[in-house]
Coordinates of C-alpha atoms in Angstrom, one line a residue:
M1 CA 18.5 72.7 -4.9
S2 CA 21.3 74.7 -3.2
T3 CA 21.4 77.7 -0.6
A4 CA 23.1 79.8 -0.2
P5 CA 25.7 80.4 3.4
A6 CA 24.4 82.7 5.4
A7 CA 26.5 86.2 5.7
I8 CA 29.4 86.2 8.2
K9 CA 29.1 90.6 9.4
L10 CA 32.9 91.1 10.0
T11 CA 31.1 93.0 13.3
Q12 CA 30.5 89.8 14.4
L13 CA 33.7 88.6 15.1
S14 CA 34.9 92.5 16.8
H15 CA 33.9 93.0 20.9
G16 CA 34.2 96.8 20.5
G17 CA 34.8 99.1 17.3
G18 CA 37.1 102.2 16.5
C19 CA 38.3 103.3 19.8
G20 CA 37.1 101.0 21.8
C21 CA 38.3 98.0 20.2
K22 CA 42.0 100.4 21.3
M23 CA 44.3 99.3 24.1
S24 CA 45.2 101.5 26.9
P25 CA 48.4 103.1 27.0
A26 CA 49.3 101.7 30.3
I27 CA 48.3 97.8 29.2
L28 CA 50.3 97.9 25.5
R29 CA 53.6 100.0 27.6
Q30 CA 53.5 96.3 30.0
I31 CA 53.3 94.8 26.9
L32 CA 56.0 96.4 25.1
S33 CA 58.3 96.9 28.1
T34 CA 60.1 93.5 27.5
P35 CA 63.4 94.0 25.5
L36 CA 62.7 92.3 21.3
S37 CA 65.8 90.8 19.7
P38 CA 68.1 93.2 17.9
F39 CA 65.7 94.7 14.8
P40 CA 66.2 94.7 11.2
P41 CA 67.8 97.6 10.1
E42 CA 65.2 98.2 7.4
L43 CA 63.0 99.2 10.3
L44 CA 62.2 102.3 10.1
V45 CA 60.1 102.9 12.9
G46 CA 58.7 99.9 15.4
T47 CA 57.7 99.4 18.9
E48 CA 59.8 102.5 20.5
T49 CA 57.3 105.0 20.1
S50 CA 54.3 103.0 20.6
G51 CA 53.0 104.4 17.7
D52 CA 50.0 103.2 15.5
A53 CA 52.0 101.5 12.9
A54 CA 55.3 100.8 12.2
V55 CA 57.8 101.2 9.3
Y56 CA 59.7 98.5 6.7
R57 CA 62.0 99.9 4.2
L58 CA 61.7 97.4 1.3
N59 CA 64.0 98.9 -1.2
D60 CA 65.9 103.0 -1.5
E61 CA 62.2 103.8 -2.8
Q62 CA 59.8 102.0 -1.1
A63 CA 58.7 101.6 2.1
L64 CA 55.1 99.8 4.1
V65 CA 53.5 101.2 6.6
A66 CA 51.6 99.2 8.9

């Protein structure tokens, strides 16, 4: 007789939820203060804006937002 594995809740793997999990702007600025190697031209939005996402051009009509 086999038993099903115990259910795993994704919240068990996180120290907080929502905005409570974000780093403060000061900590993020410190982490990103060291210049990274040159970015490829396909990177339309990267770390320079300190935004919530990056935009990478896949081709002339598509881009990936992460």
